CSV table of C-alpha atoms and ligand atoms in Angstrom, one decimal:
chain,number,residue,atom,x,y,z
B,1336,MET,CA,-7.0,17.9,-1.1
B,1337,ASP,CA,-9.5,18.9,1.6
B,1338,GLY,CA,-10.1,16.3,4.3
B,1339,VAL,CA,-6.9,14.3,3.6
B,1340,ALA,CA,-4.6,13.9,6.6
B,1341,GLU,CA,-1.5,16.1,6.5
B,1342,ASP,CA,0.8,13.1,7.1
B,1343,VAL,CA,-0.6,11.5,4.0
B,1344,ILE,CA,-0.5,14.6,1.9
B,1345,ARG,CA,3.0,15.9,2.9
B,1346,PRO,CA,5.0,13.1,1.1
B,1347,LEU,CA,2.8,13.5,-1.9
B,1348,ARG,CA,3.3,17.3,-2.0
B,1349,GLU,CA,7.1,16.8,-1.6
B,1350,ALA,CA,7.1,14.2,-4.4
B,1351,GLY,CA,5.1,16.6,-6.6
B,1352,GLU,CA,7.6,19.3,-6.0
B,1353,TYR,CA,10.5,16.9,-6.6
B,1354,LEU,CA,9.0,15.9,-10.0
B,1355,ARG,CA,8.8,19.5,-11.1
B,1356,ILE,CA,12.5,20.2,-10.3
B,1357,ASN,CA,14.4,17.0,-10.6
B,1358,ASP,CA,15.3,14.8,-13.6
B,1359,THR,CA,15.2,11.6,-11.6
B,1360,PRO,CA,11.8,9.8,-11.8
B,1361,VAL,CA,9.6,8.9,-8.8
B,1362,ALA,CA,7.9,5.5,-8.4
B,1363,PHE,CA,4.2,5.7,-7.4
B,1364,PRO,CA,1.3,3.2,-7.0
B,1365,THR,CA,-1.5,3.0,-9.5
B,1366,GLU,CA,-4.4,0.5,-9.4
B,1367,THR,CA,-2.7,-1.6,-12.2
B,1368,VAL,CA,1.0,-1.7,-11.4
B,1369,TYR,CA,3.5,0.7,-9.9
B,1370,GLY,CA,4.6,3.5,-12.4
B,1371,LEU,CA,7.9,5.3,-12.8
B,1372,GLY,CA,6.8,8.9,-13.3
B,1373,ALA,CA,8.4,12.0,-14.7
B,1374,ASP,CA,7.2,15.4,-15.9
B,1375,ALA,CA,6.0,14.6,-19.4
B,1376,THR,CA,6.7,18.1,-20.7
B,1377,ARG,CA,10.4,18.1,-20.0
B,1378,SER,CA,12.9,16.1,-22.1
B,1379,ALA,CA,15.5,15.8,-19.4
B,1380,SER,CA,13.1,14.2,-16.9
B,1381,VAL,CA,11.6,11.9,-19.4
B,1382,LYS,CA,15.1,10.7,-20.4
B,1383,GLY,CA,15.6,10.0,-16.7
B,1384,ILE,CA,12.9,7.3,-17.0
B,1385,TYR,CA,14.6,5.5,-19.9
B,1386,SER,CA,17.9,5.4,-18.1
B,1387,ALA,CA,16.6,4.3,-14.7
B,1388,LYS,CA,14.7,1.4,-16.3
B,1389,GLY,CA,17.2,0.5,-19.0
B,1390,ARG,CA,14.3,0.8,-21.4
B,1391,PRO,CA,14.9,1.0,-25.2
B,1392,SER,CA,14.0,4.6,-26.2
B,1393,ASP,CA,11.8,3.4,-29.1
B,1394,ASN,CA,9.1,2.2,-26.8
B,1395,PRO,CA,6.7,5.1,-26.1
B,1396,LEU,CA,5.4,6.0,-22.6
B,1397,ILE,CA,1.9,6.5,-21.3
B,1398,VAL,CA,0.9,10.0,-20.1
B,1399,HIS,CA,-1.0,10.1,-16.9
B,1400,VAL,CA,-3.5,12.9,-16.2
B,1401,SER,CA,-5.5,13.8,-13.1
B,1402,ASP,CA,-8.5,15.3,-14.9
B,1403,LEU,CA,-9.9,16.0,-18.4
B,1404,GLN,CA,-8.8,19.6,-18.3
B,1405,MET,CA,-5.2,18.4,-18.0
B,1406,LEU,CA,-5.8,16.1,-21.0
B,1407,ARG,CA,-7.4,18.9,-23.1
B,1408,GLY,CA,-4.3,21.0,-22.4
B,1409,LEU,CA,-2.3,18.4,-24.3
B,1410,LEU,CA,-4.5,18.4,-27.4
B,1411,GLU,CA,-4.6,20.6,-30.4
B,1412,ASP,CA,-7.0,23.5,-29.9
B,1413,ASP,CA,-8.6,24.1,-33.3
B,1414,LYS,CA,-10.0,27.4,-32.1
B,1415,SER,CA,-13.5,26.2,-32.5
B,1416,SER,CA,-15.6,25.7,-29.4
B,1417,GLN,CA,-15.4,22.0,-30.0
B,1418,ASP,CA,-14.0,19.7,-27.3
B,1419,PRO,CA,-10.6,18.6,-28.5
B,1420,ILE,CA,-11.2,15.1,-27.1
B,1421,PRO,CA,-12.3,12.9,-30.1
B,1422,ASP,CA,-16.0,11.8,-29.8
B,1423,ILE,CA,-15.1,8.1,-30.2
B,1424,TYR,CA,-13.4,8.1,-26.8
B,1425,LYS,CA,-16.3,9.8,-24.9
B,1426,PRO,CA,-18.1,6.6,-24.0
B,1427,LEU,CA,-14.9,4.9,-22.9
B,1428,ILE,CA,-13.9,7.9,-20.8
B,1429,ASP,CA,-17.4,8.0,-19.2
B,1430,LYS,CA,-17.3,4.3,-18.4
B,1431,PHE,CA,-13.7,3.5,-17.5
B,1432,TRP,CA,-11.9,6.6,-16.3
B,1433,PRO,CA,-10.5,7.0,-13.9
B,1434,GLY,CA,-9.3,3.4,-14.4
B,1435,PRO,CA,-7.1,0.8,-16.2
B,1436,LEU,CA,-7.6,2.1,-19.8
B,1437,THR,CA,-5.1,3.9,-22.1
B,1438,ILE,CA,-6.3,5.7,-25.2
B,1439,LEU,CA,-4.2,6.9,-28.1
B,1440,LEU,CA,-4.6,10.5,-29.2
B,1441,PRO,CA,-3.0,12.7,-31.9
B,1442,CYS,CA,0.0,14.8,-30.7
B,1443,GLY,CA,-0.8,17.7,-33.0
B,1444,ASN,CA,1.8,20.2,-34.1
B,1445,LYS,CA,2.1,22.3,-31.0
B,1446,SER,CA,2.3,19.5,-28.4
B,1447,THR,CA,3.8,20.5,-25.1
B,1448,LEU,CA,4.8,16.8,-24.5
B,1449,ALA,CA,8.6,16.1,-24.6
B,1450,PRO,CA,9.3,14.2,-27.9
B,1451,GLU,CA,10.9,11.4,-25.9
B,1452,VAL,CA,7.4,10.5,-24.5
B,1453,THR,CA,6.1,9.3,-27.8
B,1454,ALA,CA,9.4,7.9,-29.2
B,1455,GLY,CA,8.7,10.0,-32.4
B,1456,LEU,CA,5.2,8.6,-33.0
B,1457,PRO,CA,2.4,11.1,-34.1
B,1458,THR,CA,0.2,9.8,-31.3
B,1459,PHE,CA,0.5,9.5,-27.5
B,1460,GLY,CA,-1.1,7.2,-25.0
B,1461,ALA,CA,-3.2,8.8,-22.2
B,1462,ARG,CA,-4.7,7.4,-19.0
B,1463,MET,CA,-6.4,8.7,-15.9
B,1464,PRO,CA,-5.5,6.2,-13.1
B,1465,SER,CA,-8.1,5.5,-10.4
B,1466,SER,CA,-5.6,5.2,-7.5
B,1467,THR,CA,-6.2,8.1,-5.1
B,1468,LEU,CA,-2.5,8.4,-4.5
B,1469,ALA,CA,-1.7,8.5,-8.2
B,1470,LEU,CA,-4.3,11.1,-8.8
B,1471,ALA,CA,-3.2,13.3,-5.9
B,1472,LEU,CA,0.4,13.1,-7.0
B,1473,ILE,CA,-0.3,14.2,-10.5
B,1474,LYS,CA,-2.5,17.0,-9.3
B,1475,LEU,CA,0.2,18.2,-6.8
B,1476,ALA,CA,2.9,17.9,-9.4
B,1477,GLY,CA,0.6,20.1,-11.6
B,1478,VAL,CA,2.0,18.5,-14.8
B,1479,PRO,CA,1.0,15.3,-16.7
B,1480,LEU,CA,3.3,12.4,-15.7
B,1481,ALA,CA,4.9,10.1,-18.3
B,1482,ALA,CA,5.1,6.7,-16.6
B,1483,PRO,CA,6.0,3.2,-17.7
B,1484,SER,CA,5.7,0.3,-15.2
B,1485,ALA,CA,8.4,0.8,-12.5
B,1486,ASN,CA,10.3,-2.5,-13.2
B,1487,ALA,CA,13.7,-3.0,-14.7
B,1488,SER,CA,13.2,-3.6,-18.4
B,1489,THR,CA,12.3,-7.2,-19.2
B,1490,LYS,CA,11.2,-8.1,-15.6
B,1491,PRO,CA,7.7,-8.7,-14.4
B,1492,SER,CA,5.8,-5.5,-13.6
B,1493,PRO,CA,5.9,-4.4,-10.0
B,1494,THR,CA,2.7,-4.7,-8.0
B,1495,ALA,CA,4.2,-3.7,-4.6
B,1496,ALA,CA,6.6,-1.1,-3.5
B,1497,HIS,CA,9.3,-3.7,-2.5
B,1498,HIS,CA,9.2,-5.0,-6.1
B,1499,VAL,CA,10.2,-1.5,-7.3
B,1500,LYS,CA,12.9,-1.3,-4.6
B,1501,HIS,CA,14.3,-4.7,-5.7
B,1502,ASP,CA,14.6,-3.6,-9.3
B,1503,LEU,CA,15.5,0.1,-9.1
B,1504,ASP,CA,17.3,0.6,-5.7
B,1505,GLY,CA,20.1,3.0,-6.2
B,1506,ARG,CA,18.7,4.3,-9.5
B,1507,ILE,CA,15.9,6.4,-8.1
B,1508,GLU,CA,15.4,8.3,-4.8
B,1509,LEU,CA,11.7,8.2,-4.1
B,1510,ILE,CA,9.3,5.3,-4.0
B,1511,LEU,CA,5.7,6.1,-2.8
B,1512,ASP,CA,4.3,3.0,-1.1
B,1513,GLY,CA,0.5,2.6,-1.5
B,1514,GLY,CA,0.4,-1.1,-0.7
B,1515,PRO,CA,-0.3,-3.9,-3.2
B,1516,CYS,CA,-2.0,-3.0,-6.5
B,1517,GLN,CA,-5.6,-4.0,-6.9
B,1518,VAL,CA,-5.7,-4.9,-10.6
B,1519,GLY,CA,-2.2,-6.4,-10.9
B,1520,VAL,CA,-1.9,-6.2,-14.8
B,1521,GLU,CA,-1.4,-3.1,-16.8
B,1522,SER,CA,-4.0,-1.0,-18.5
B,1523,THR,CA,-5.7,-2.0,-21.7
B,1524,VAL,CA,-4.4,0.2,-24.6
B,1525,VAL,CA,-6.8,1.1,-27.4
B,1526,ASP,CA,-6.7,3.1,-30.6
B,1527,GLY,CA,-10.0,4.6,-31.7
B,1528,MET,CA,-8.5,6.8,-34.4
B,1529,CYS,CA,-8.6,4.0,-36.9
B,1530,ASP,CA,-11.5,2.1,-38.4
B,1531,PRO,CA,-12.3,-0.4,-36.9
B,1532,PRO,CA,-10.9,0.6,-33.5
B,1533,VAL,CA,-8.3,-1.7,-32.1
B,1534,VAL,CA,-7.0,-3.1,-28.8
B,1535,LEU,CA,-3.2,-2.8,-28.8
B,1536,ARG,CA,-2.6,-4.4,-25.5
B,1537,PRO,CA,-5.1,-6.4,-23.4
B,1538,GLY,CA,-5.3,-5.2,-19.8
B,1539,GLY,CA,-7.4,-4.3,-16.8
B,1540,VAL,CA,-10.5,-3.6,-18.9
B,1541,SER,CA,-11.8,-6.6,-20.8
B,1542,LEU,CA,-12.5,-6.7,-24.6
B,1543,GLU,CA,-16.2,-7.4,-23.8
B,1544,GLU,CA,-16.5,-4.3,-21.7
B,1545,ILE,CA,-15.0,-2.2,-24.5
B,1546,ARG,CA,-17.2,-3.8,-27.1
B,1547,SER,CA,-20.3,-2.8,-25.1
B,1548,CYS,CA,-19.6,1.0,-25.7
B,1549,PRO,CA,-21.2,2.9,-28.6
B,1550,GLY,CA,-18.7,3.1,-31.5
B,1551,TRP,CA,-16.7,0.2,-30.2
B,1552,GLU,CA,-18.9,-2.8,-31.2
B,1553,THR,CA,-16.5,-3.8,-34.0
B,1554,VAL,CA,-13.3,-3.4,-32.0
B,1555,VAL,CA,-10.6,-5.9,-33.1
B,1556,GLN,CA,-7.6,-7.3,-31.3
B,1557,ALA,CA,-4.3,-6.0,-32.8
B,1558,TYR,CA,-1.8,-7.8,-30.6
B,1559,LYS,CA,-0.2,-11.1,-31.6
B,1560,ASP,CA,0.1,-13.7,-28.8
B,1561,GLN,CA,-2.9,-15.6,-29.9
B,1562,SER,CA,-1.7,-16.5,-33.3
B,1563,GLU,CA,1.7,-17.5,-32.0
B,1564,VAL,CA,0.0,-20.1,-29.9
B,1565,GLY,CA,-1.9,-21.5,-32.9
B,1566,LYS,CA,1.4,-22.3,-34.6
B,1567,ALA,CA,3.3,-25.4,-33.8
B,1568,ALA,CA,4.2,-25.0,-30.1
B,1569,PRO,CA,6.2,-25.6,-28.1
B,1570,ARG,CA,8.4,-22.7,-29.0
B,1571,ALA,CA,12.1,-23.4,-28.7
B,1572,PRO,CA,13.6,-22.3,-25.4
B,1573,GLY,CA,15.8,-19.2,-25.9
B,1574,MET,CA,13.6,-18.1,-28.8
B,1575,LYS,CA,11.4,-16.0,-26.6
B,1576,TYR,CA,10.9,-12.3,-26.8
B,1577,LYS,CA,12.0,-11.4,-23.4
B,1578,HIS,CA,9.4,-9.5,-21.4
B,1579,TYR,CA,7.7,-9.9,-18.1
B,1580,SER,CA,10.3,-12.6,-17.3
B,1581,PRO,CA,11.5,-13.7,-14.0
B,1582,ARG,CA,15.0,-15.2,-13.9
B,1583,ALA,CA,13.6,-18.7,-13.7
B,1584,ARG,CA,12.5,-20.5,-16.9
B,1585,VAL,CA,8.7,-20.3,-17.3
B,1586,ILE,CA,6.9,-23.3,-18.8
B,1587,LEU,CA,3.3,-22.3,-19.5
B,1588,TYR,CA,0.6,-24.9,-19.9
B,1589,GLU,CA,-2.2,-23.5,-22.0
B,1590,HIS,CA,-5.8,-24.0,-20.9
B,1591,SER,CA,-6.1,-26.7,-23.6
B,1592,PHE,CA,-3.5,-28.8,-21.8
B,1593,ASN,CA,-6.1,-29.8,-19.1
B,1594,ARG,CA,-8.5,-31.2,-21.7
B,1595,GLY,CA,-9.3,-34.8,-20.8
B,1596,ARG,CA,-7.2,-34.7,-17.6
B,1597,THR,CA,-7.5,-33.1,-14.3
B,1598,SER,CA,-4.1,-31.9,-13.3
B,1599,LEU,CA,-0.4,-31.6,-13.9
B,1600,THR,CA,1.0,-34.7,-12.2
B,1601,ALA,CA,4.2,-35.6,-10.4
B,1602,GLU,CA,5.1,-37.7,-13.4
B,1603,ASP,CA,4.8,-34.6,-15.7
B,1604,LEU,CA,7.1,-32.8,-13.4
B,1605,ALA,CA,9.6,-35.7,-13.3
B,1606,GLU,CA,9.6,-36.0,-17.0
B,1607,THR,CA,10.7,-32.4,-17.5
B,1608,LEU,CA,13.2,-32.4,-14.6
B,1609,ASN,CA,14.8,-35.7,-15.8
B,1610,LYS,CA,15.7,-33.8,-19.0
B,1611,MET,CA,17.4,-31.0,-17.0
B,1612,SER,CA,21.0,-31.6,-15.9
B,1613,ASP,CA,22.8,-30.3,-12.8
B,1614,GLY,CA,21.1,-32.3,-10.0
B,1615,PRO,CA,17.9,-31.4,-8.2
B,1616,GLN,CA,16.2,-28.3,-9.4
B,1617,LYS,CA,14.0,-25.8,-7.6
B,1618,VAL,CA,10.6,-26.0,-9.2
B,1619,GLY,CA,7.9,-23.4,-8.8
B,1620,LEU,CA,4.2,-24.2,-9.4
B,1621,ILE,CA,1.7,-21.5,-10.1
B,1622,ARG,CA,-1.7,-23.1,-10.0
B,1623,THR,CA,-5.0,-21.5,-11.0
B,1624,ARG,CA,-8.3,-23.4,-11.6
B,1625,ASP,CA,-7.7,-27.2,-11.8
B,1626,TRP,CA,-4.3,-28.3,-10.9
B,1627,GLU,CA,-3.9,-30.2,-7.7
B,1628,ALA,CA,-1.7,-28.6,-5.0
B,1629,GLY,CA,1.9,-29.8,-5.4
B,1630,ALA,CA,1.0,-31.8,-8.5
B,1631,GLY,CA,-0.5,-34.3,-6.1
B,1632,LEU,CA,2.6,-34.6,-3.9
B,1633,PRO,CA,2.2,-34.4,-0.1
B,1634,LEU,CA,2.9,-30.8,0.9
B,1635,ALA,CA,5.4,-30.4,3.7
B,1636,THR,CA,6.5,-27.0,5.0
B,1637,LYS,CA,5.3,-23.5,4.4
B,1638,ALA,CA,8.0,-21.6,2.6
B,1639,ALA,CA,6.6,-18.1,2.5
B,1640,THR,CA,3.6,-15.9,2.1
B,1641,ASN,CA,3.5,-13.3,-0.7
B,1642,GLY,CA,5.6,-10.3,0.2
B,1643,THR,CA,7.2,-11.9,3.2
B,1644,ASN,CA,10.2,-13.6,1.7
B,1645,GLY,CA,11.9,-10.4,0.6
B,1646,ALA,CA,13.8,-8.2,2.9
B,1647,ASN,CA,11.2,-5.4,2.6
B,1648,GLY,CA,8.0,-7.4,2.8
B,1649,HIS,CA,5.7,-5.5,5.2
B,1650,HIS,CA,2.3,-6.6,4.3
B,1651,SER,CA,-0.6,-7.0,6.7
B,1652,SER,CA,-2.4,-10.3,6.7
B,1653,THR,CA,-5.3,-8.9,4.7
B,1654,ASP,CA,-2.8,-8.4,1.8
B,1655,THR,CA,-2.0,-12.1,1.6
B,1656,LEU,CA,-2.8,-13.4,-1.9
B,1657,TYR,CA,-1.3,-16.9,-1.5
B,1658,GLU,CA,1.0,-19.1,0.6
B,1659,ILE,CA,4.0,-20.9,-0.9
B,1660,VAL,CA,4.3,-24.4,0.4
B,1661,ALA,CA,7.4,-26.7,-0.2
B,1662,THR,CA,7.7,-30.4,-0.9
B,1663,ASP,CA,10.2,-32.7,-2.5
B,1664,LEU,CA,9.9,-34.7,-5.7
B,1665,HIS,CA,11.8,-38.1,-5.8
B,1666,ASN,CA,12.5,-40.4,-8.7
B,1667,THR,CA,11.6,-44.1,-8.7
B,1668,SER,CA,14.9,-45.0,-7.0
B,1669,GLY,CA,14.3,-42.5,-4.2
B,1670,THR,CA,16.7,-39.7,-5.0
B,1671,ILE,CA,15.5,-36.2,-5.0
B,1672,LEU,CA,14.7,-34.8,-8.4
B,1673,GLY,CA,13.4,-31.4,-7.4
B,1674,HIS,CA,12.4,-29.2,-4.5
B,1675,VAL,CA,8.8,-28.0,-5.3
B,1676,LEU,CA,7.5,-24.6,-4.3
B,1677,ASP,CA,3.7,-24.7,-4.7
B,1678,LEU,CA,1.5,-21.6,-5.0
B,1679,GLY,CA,-2.2,-21.4,-5.8
B,1680,LEU,CA,-3.8,-18.2,-7.1
B,1681,GLY,CA,-7.3,-19.6,-6.9
B,1682,SER,CA,-9.9,-19.7,-9.7
B,1683,ASP,CA,-11.1,-16.1,-9.8
B,1684,THR,CA,-9.8,-14.3,-12.9
B,1685,ARG,CA,-9.4,-10.9,-11.1
B,1686,LYS,CA,-7.5,-12.6,-8.2
B,1687,ILE,CA,-5.3,-14.4,-10.6
B,1688,ALA,CA,-4.4,-11.1,-12.4
B,1689,GLN,CA,-3.8,-9.5,-9.1
B,1690,GLY,CA,-1.3,-12.1,-7.9
B,1691,LEU,CA,0.4,-13.1,-11.1
B,1692,PHE,CA,3.5,-10.8,-11.2
B,1693,SER,CA,4.0,-11.1,-7.5
B,1694,ALA,CA,3.9,-14.9,-7.7
B,1695,LEU,CA,6.6,-14.9,-10.5
B,1696,ARG,CA,8.7,-12.5,-8.4
B,1697,ASP,CA,8.3,-14.5,-5.2
B,1698,LEU,CA,9.3,-17.8,-6.7
B,1699,ASP,CA,12.3,-16.1,-8.3
B,1700,GLY,CA,13.2,-14.7,-4.9
B,1701,LEU,CA,13.0,-18.3,-3.4
B,1702,GLY,CA,15.5,-19.4,-6.1
B,1703,ALA,CA,13.2,-21.3,-8.5
B,1704,ASP,CA,15.1,-22.6,-11.6
B,1705,VAL,CA,11.9,-23.4,-13.5
B,1706,ILE,CA,8.3,-22.4,-13.0
B,1707,PHE,CA,5.3,-24.4,-14.3
B,1708,VAL,CA,2.2,-22.2,-14.8
B,1709,GLU,CA,-1.4,-23.3,-15.2
B,1710,GLY,CA,-2.9,-21.1,-17.9
B,1711,ILE,CA,-6.5,-20.1,-18.0
B,1712,ASP,CA,-9.1,-19.7,-20.8
B,1713,ASP,CA,-8.3,-16.3,-22.3
B,1714,LYS,CA,-11.9,-15.6,-23.3
B,1715,ILE,CA,-13.0,-14.9,-19.7
B,1716,ASP,CA,-13.0,-11.4,-18.4
B,1717,ILE,CA,-9.5,-10.0,-18.1
B,1718,ALA,CA,-7.9,-13.4,-18.7
B,1719,ALA,CA,-6.6,-12.1,-22.1
B,1720,ALA,CA,-4.2,-9.8,-20.2
B,1721,VAL,CA,-3.0,-12.6,-17.9
B,1722,MET,CA,-2.4,-15.0,-20.8
B,1723,ASN,CA,-0.7,-12.3,-22.9
B,1724,ARG,CA,1.8,-11.6,-20.1
B,1725,LEU,CA,2.4,-15.3,-19.4
B,1726,ARG,CA,2.9,-16.1,-23.1
B,1727,LYS,CA,5.6,-13.3,-23.3
B,1728,ALA,CA,7.2,-14.5,-20.0
B,1729,ALA,CA,7.3,-18.2,-21.1
B,1730,SER,CA,10.3,-20.0,-22.6
B,1731,GLU,CA,8.1,-22.8,-23.5
B,1732,ILE,CA,4.3,-23.2,-24.1
B,1733,ARG,CA,2.7,-26.6,-23.8
B,1734,LEU,CA,-0.8,-27.2,-25.4
T,1268,LIG,O1,-1.2,0.3,-16.4
T,1268,LIG,C1,-0.4,0.8,-17.1
T,1268,LIG,O2,-0.6,1.1,-18.3
T,1268,LIG,C2,1.0,1.1,-16.4
T,1268,LIG,C3,0.8,2.1,-15.3
T,1268,LIG,C4,2.1,2.6,-14.7
T,1268,LIG,O3,0.0,3.2,-15.7
T,1268,LIG,N1,1.9,1.6,-17.4
T,1268,LIG,C5,2.5,0.8,-18.3
T,1268,LIG,O4,3.4,1.5,-19.1
T,1268,LIG,O5,2.2,-0.4,-18.5
T,1268,LIG,P1,4.4,0.7,-20.1
T,1268,LIG,O6,5.3,1.7,-20.6
T,1268,LIG,O7,5.0,-0.5,-19.3
T,1268,LIG,O8,3.5,0.2,-21.3
T,1268,LIG,C6,3.0,1.2,-22.2
T,1268,LIG,C7,2.4,0.5,-23.4
T,1268,LIG,C8,3.5,-0.2,-24.2
T,1268,LIG,O9,3.0,-1.4,-24.8
T,1268,LIG,C9,3.6,0.9,-25.3
T,1268,LIG,O10,4.1,0.4,-26.5
T,1268,LIG,C10,2.2,1.4,-25.5
T,1268,LIG,O11,1.7,1.4,-24.2
T,1268,LIG,N2,2.1,2.8,-26.0
T,1268,LIG,C11,2.3,3.9,-25.4
T,1268,LIG,N3,2.2,5.0,-26.3
T,1268,LIG,C12,1.9,4.5,-27.5
T,1268,LIG,C13,1.6,5.0,-28.8
T,1268,LIG,N4,1.7,6.3,-29.0
T,1268,LIG,N5,1.3,4.2,-29.8
T,1268,LIG,C14,1.3,2.8,-29.5
T,1268,LIG,N6,1.5,2.2,-28.3
T,1268,LIG,C15,1.8,3.0,-27.3
T,1269,LIG,MG1,5.9,-2.2,-18.8
């Protein structure tokens, strides 16, 4: 840790020490989302993650390492001089580590990992994050850190320290604040121990990037959201598999919705709101590439900038990903149908990924009852990860 200022390193050293001794997890930033870390070799501390998050214990955790030596220490040593890291992963490790990629590895018989990490599976997921703070924390803790995303189970993943505080305040003691996450969606999870190799979760490394590596040319997608969309949508509200969900009801418009039209319109909004009872609704709009601001309605007052509407928002202006602007939607007889909160993430896929979870959380914080989201073409760059999370968050998908 040469050359790192003492006031930066001290809290990390203390957090590393805390992780070795305590059974309560520590929240820390990574380049993807904030993680909730614990010593992956001790059962009591790993159990602390599941209880802080309210996570079902049959969902395995990713093990975070600071270097390859730490990873090799978790793999079976067959006494030959061979590297225990399987060859299939070498090109991926060279290209994407440290970074947003998780690889599945065999646990072996003498694994030092706590069994709770893998939820009884014969494999474990491993990742070397690129965030300097994350790497320093793991190194200072001196042990691999098991860490899921640091949100309450079912909520959108946290991409800022105040998101973690919102979900887990009172359940954990330490949150390391490294500012907003750069990638904004979780790591891509791959399994190279089967033939052909598979992507289990789309994430911060795109399918194309993985496919460009030797041995990975035939990689196939082994997650399901795509086929669900092909079926007769919209899915019935309430039928969703709850995940990544804000409190508000999310209505996702697939990329195909915009075919032959330019934007969601005020009439589209009114049609949905007319079917909802209980007077005027608060409506969030998350726009990406094509929708007009406010569905074409005149925009009135600025409601918030990301991160500033919560009690703990402390972002500098350079962190600003979007502004939230308010307007009202009236019906033909002039009564208010809804209060619209409009937010544009822009057209750049990486920027959309970066702002997505924060946007869902901010609109929730402003009291949105329903959020209309403009989907993007999932073939472009890391859009597969964005659309995967949105399809899971959605109560209804419109094509
Ligand atoms: O970017 C990330 O991956 C973040 C940061 C904190 O590193 N972590 C994260 O963890 O997203 P979590 O627990 O929210 O998601 C872990 C994913 C789950 O989909 C889990 O099922 C899968 O990885 N996973 C972990 N170990 C596995 C295994 N042995 N076999 C199959 N899937 C596994
Ligand atoms: Mg998660």
